[in-house]
Amino acid sequence: FPSHDTAIKDSTAIKTNALPSNDEIKRQIAFRESGVSNDAYSTVNHNKGSVDLGKYQVNTGTLKTYAKQFLGKMVTPDEFLKSPQLQEKFMEQEIQHLKDLGVKKFDSMLALHHMGFSDISTKAINALKSSAEAKKYIANRPSLNSYE
């Protein structure tokens, strides 16, 4: 668990829209995507023709596109759901990938994760690097605004 000082620093970073620690980013994404369920790693949601998997609700398209890059191998949705270790590693690598793309704002990272960034264009990623654009995206999605 993070120290009290780390928790305060990360909380402040979120309020200022700076990127907090990777652990805090993962915690925020997990809360927004799957809530505080005890069995979040096995959560499956079907939404408008897509399937989102696990604690971080990784879209199956995103998993297929990035499994080899992020995990070093291809994995099936079933393998992904059964492995908390794979889910954690995938999310760590996704966060780093978004940072490498130049995403520097917390709300932008949340919006890109929520959109299943493998299915969007580089132009859209570049647009969401702007805090104002990300705020517009998030404002239209109540599920992304529900966390204080």
PDB file of N, CA, C and O in Angstrom, residues 109-139:
ATOM      1  N   MET A 109      -5.421  10.461 -20.266  1.00  0.00           N
ATOM      2  CA  MET A 109      -5.112   9.037 -20.157  1.00  0.00           C
ATOM      3  C   MET A 109      -6.379   8.236 -19.876  1.00  0.00           C
ATOM      4  O   MET A 109      -6.603   7.188 -20.471  1.00  0.00           O
ATOM      5  N   LEU A 110      -7.223   8.739 -18.983  1.00  0.00           N
ATOM      6  CA  LEU A 110      -8.480   8.047 -18.682  1.00  0.00           C
ATOM      7  C   LEU A 110      -9.373   7.966 -19.913  1.00  0.00           C
ATOM      8  O   LEU A 110      -9.953   6.920 -20.197  1.00  0.00           O
ATOM      9  N   ALA A 111      -9.469   9.062 -20.646  1.00  0.00           N
ATOM     10  CA  ALA A 111     -10.324   9.077 -21.837  1.00  0.00           C
ATOM     11  C   ALA A 111      -9.804   8.096 -22.879  1.00  0.00           C
ATOM     12  O   ALA A 111     -10.579   7.340 -23.471  1.00  0.00           O
ATOM     13  N   LEU A 112      -8.494   8.079 -23.101  1.00  0.00           N
ATOM     14  CA  LEU A 112      -7.927   7.161 -24.096  1.00  0.00           C
ATOM     15  C   LEU A 112      -8.115   5.710 -23.681  1.00  0.00           C
ATOM     16  O   LEU A 112      -8.442   4.859 -24.506  1.00  0.00           O
ATOM     17  N   HIS A 113      -7.910   5.400 -22.407  1.00  0.00           N
ATOM     18  CA  HIS A 113      -8.138   4.026 -21.950  1.00  0.00           C
ATOM     19  C   HIS A 113      -9.604   3.649 -22.169  1.00  0.00           C
ATOM     20  O   HIS A 113      -9.912   2.585 -22.679  1.00  0.00           O
ATOM     21  N   HIS A 114     -10.493   4.531 -21.777  1.00  0.00           N
ATOM     22  CA  HIS A 114     -11.925   4.241 -21.847  1.00  0.00           C
ATOM     23  C   HIS A 114     -12.380   4.025 -23.297  1.00  0.00           C
ATOM     24  O   HIS A 114     -13.258   3.210 -23.558  1.00  0.00           O
ATOM     25  N   MET A 115     -11.757   4.727 -24.228  1.00  0.00           N
ATOM     26  CA  MET A 115     -12.139   4.603 -25.631  1.00  0.00           C
ATOM     27  C   MET A 115     -11.561   3.348 -26.265  1.00  0.00           C
ATOM     28  O   MET A 115     -11.929   3.022 -27.384  1.00  0.00           O
ATOM     29  N   GLY A 116     -10.670   2.627 -25.565  1.00  0.00           N
ATOM     30  CA  GLY A 116     -10.019   1.489 -26.195  1.00  0.00           C
ATOM     31  C   GLY A 116      -9.084   2.012 -27.265  1.00  0.00           C
ATOM     32  O   GLY A 116      -9.339   1.884 -28.450  1.00  0.00           O
ATOM     33  N   PHE A 117      -8.016   2.651 -26.842  1.00  0.00           N
ATOM     34  CA  PHE A 117      -7.180   3.461 -27.721  1.00  0.00           C
ATOM     35  C   PHE A 117      -6.658   2.738 -28.950  1.00  0.00           C
ATOM     36  O   PHE A 117      -6.244   3.361 -29.908  1.00  0.00           O
ATOM     37  N   SER A 118      -6.693   1.414 -28.985  1.00  0.00           N
ATOM     38  CA  SER A 118      -6.212   0.717 -30.181  1.00  0.00           C
ATOM     39  C   SER A 118      -7.141   0.940 -31.361  1.00  0.00           C
ATOM     40  O   SER A 118      -6.747   0.769 -32.507  1.00  0.00           O
ATOM     41  N   ASP A 119      -8.367   1.334 -31.084  1.00  0.00           N
ATOM     42  CA  ASP A 119      -9.352   1.497 -32.147  1.00  0.00           C
ATOM     43  C   ASP A 119      -9.489   2.945 -32.620  1.00  0.00           C
ATOM     44  O   ASP A 119     -10.358   3.241 -33.420  1.00  0.00           O
ATOM     45  N   ILE A 120      -8.657   3.829 -32.122  1.00  0.00           N
ATOM     46  CA  ILE A 120      -8.771   5.220 -32.532  1.00  0.00           C
ATOM     47  C   ILE A 120      -7.516   5.656 -33.272  1.00  0.00           C
ATOM     48  O   ILE A 120      -6.468   5.033 -33.177  1.00  0.00           O
ATOM     49  N   SER A 121      -7.627   6.722 -33.992  1.00  0.00           N
ATOM     50  CA  SER A 121      -6.533   7.178 -34.838  1.00  0.00           C
ATOM     51  C   SER A 121      -5.498   7.967 -34.058  1.00  0.00           C
ATOM     52  O   SER A 121      -5.748   8.469 -32.960  1.00  0.00           O
ATOM     53  N   THR A 122      -4.331   8.099 -34.656  1.00  0.00           N
ATOM     54  CA  THR A 122      -3.275   8.933 -34.084  1.00  0.00           C
ATOM     55  C   THR A 122      -3.764  10.367 -33.944  1.00  0.00           C
ATOM     56  O   THR A 122      -3.452  11.044 -32.975  1.00  0.00           O
ATOM     57  N   LYS A 123      -4.573  10.823 -34.913  1.00  0.00           N
ATOM     58  CA  LYS A 123      -5.134  12.177 -34.852  1.00  0.00           C
ATOM     59  C   LYS A 123      -5.975  12.354 -33.588  1.00  0.00           C
ATOM     60  O   LYS A 123      -5.884  13.374 -32.908  1.00  0.00           O
ATOM     61  N   ALA A 124      -6.779  11.343 -33.261  1.00  0.00           N
ATOM     62  CA  ALA A 124      -7.607  11.427 -32.056  1.00  0.00           C
ATOM     63  C   ALA A 124      -6.734  11.429 -30.800  1.00  0.00           C
ATOM     64  O   ALA A 124      -7.003  12.165 -29.849  1.00  0.00           O
ATOM     65  N   ILE A 125      -5.689  10.601 -30.794  1.00  0.00           N
ATOM     66  CA  ILE A 125      -4.771  10.593 -29.647  1.00  0.00           C
ATOM     67  C   ILE A 125      -4.136  11.963 -29.495  1.00  0.00           C
ATOM     68  O   ILE A 125      -4.077  12.516 -28.399  1.00  0.00           O
ATOM     69  N   ASN A 126      -3.693  12.542 -30.597  1.00  0.00           N
ATOM     70  CA  ASN A 126      -3.077  13.868 -30.525  1.00  0.00           C
ATOM     71  C   ASN A 126      -4.060  14.914 -30.031  1.00  0.00           C
ATOM     72  O   ASN A 126      -3.699  15.792 -29.248  1.00  0.00           O
ATOM     73  N   ALA A 127      -5.325  14.818 -30.463  1.00  0.00           N
ATOM     74  CA  ALA A 127      -6.338  15.770 -30.002  1.00  0.00           C
ATOM     75  C   ALA A 127      -6.548  15.633 -28.499  1.00  0.00           C
ATOM     76  O   ALA A 127      -6.719  16.628 -27.796  1.00  0.00           O
ATOM     77  N   LEU A 128      -6.534  14.392 -27.995  1.00  0.00           N
ATOM     78  CA  LEU A 128      -6.793  14.193 -26.573  1.00  0.00           C
ATOM     79  C   LEU A 128      -5.579  14.483 -25.694  1.00  0.00           C
ATOM     80  O   LEU A 128      -5.676  14.467 -24.488  1.00  0.00           O
ATOM     81  N   LYS A 129      -4.437  14.782 -26.309  1.00  0.00           N
ATOM     82  CA  LYS A 129      -3.298  15.237 -25.508  1.00  0.00           C
ATOM     83  C   LYS A 129      -3.613  16.601 -24.902  1.00  0.00           C
ATOM     84  O   LYS A 129      -3.061  16.987 -23.899  1.00  0.00           O
ATOM     85  N   SER A 130      -4.534  17.313 -25.533  1.00  0.00           N
ATOM     86  CA  SER A 130      -4.988  18.591 -25.024  1.00  0.00           C
ATOM     87  C   SER A 130      -5.964  18.355 -23.878  1.00  0.00           C
ATOM     88  O   SER A 130      -6.942  17.633 -24.022  1.00  0.00           O
ATOM     89  N   SER A 131      -5.692  18.972 -22.763  1.00  0.00           N
ATOM     90  CA  SER A 131      -6.552  18.811 -21.594  1.00  0.00           C
ATOM     91  C   SER A 131      -7.985  19.256 -21.891  1.00  0.00           C
ATOM     92  O   SER A 131      -8.936  18.618 -21.465  1.00  0.00           O
ATOM     93  N   ALA A 132      -8.141  20.309 -22.652  1.00  0.00           N
ATOM     94  CA  ALA A 132      -9.485  20.812 -22.955  1.00  0.00           C
ATOM     95  C   ALA A 132     -10.288  19.782 -23.749  1.00  0.00           C
ATOM     96  O   ALA A 132     -11.468  19.557 -23.475  1.00  0.00           O
ATOM     97  N   GLU A 133      -9.642  19.148 -24.731  1.00  0.00           N
ATOM     98  CA  GLU A 133     -10.332  18.129 -25.527  1.00  0.00           C
ATOM     99  C   GLU A 133     -10.707  16.932 -24.664  1.00  0.00           C
ATOM    100  O   GLU A 133     -11.791  16.374 -24.794  1.00  0.00           O
ATOM    101  N   ALA A 134      -9.807  16.504 -23.802  1.00  0.00           N
ATOM    102  CA  ALA A 134     -10.099  15.369 -22.931  1.00  0.00           C
ATOM    103  C   ALA A 134     -11.245  15.698 -21.986  1.00  0.00           C
ATOM    104  O   ALA A 134     -12.115  14.870 -21.747  1.00  0.00           O
ATOM    105  N   LYS A 135     -11.267  16.908 -21.458  1.00  0.00           N
ATOM    106  CA  LYS A 135     -12.348  17.302 -20.551  1.00  0.00           C
ATOM    107  C   LYS A 135     -13.697  17.271 -21.273  1.00  0.00           C
ATOM    108  O   LYS A 135     -14.701  16.862 -20.701  1.00  0.00           O
ATOM    109  N   LYS A 136     -13.718  17.692 -22.548  1.00  0.00           N
ATOM    110  CA  LYS A 136     -14.968  17.621 -23.326  1.00  0.00           C
ATOM    111  C   LYS A 136     -15.409  16.170 -23.467  1.00  0.00           C
ATOM    112  O   LYS A 136     -16.582  15.858 -23.322  1.00  0.00           O
ATOM    113  N   TYR A 137     -14.459  15.292 -23.769  1.00  0.00           N
ATOM    114  CA  TYR A 137     -14.787  13.875 -23.936  1.00  0.00           C
ATOM    115  C   TYR A 137     -15.345  13.310 -22.632  1.00  0.00           C
ATOM    116  O   TYR A 137     -16.380  12.658 -22.615  1.00  0.00           O
ATOM    117  N   ILE A 138     -14.656  13.565 -21.538  1.00  0.00           N
ATOM    118  CA  ILE A 138     -15.050  13.017 -20.242  1.00  0.00           C
ATOM    119  C   ILE A 138     -16.379  13.611 -19.783  1.00  0.00           C
ATOM    120  O   ILE A 138     -17.218  12.914 -19.232  1.00  0.00           O
ATOM    121  N   ALA A 139     -16.609  14.890 -20.052  1.00  0.00           N
ATOM    122  CA  ALA A 139     -17.843  15.553 -19.627  1.00  0.00           C
ATOM    123  C   ALA A 139     -19.072  14.870 -20.213  1.00  0.00           C
ATOM    124  O   ALA A 139     -20.142  14.877 -19.608  1.00  0.00           O
TER     125      ALA A 139
END
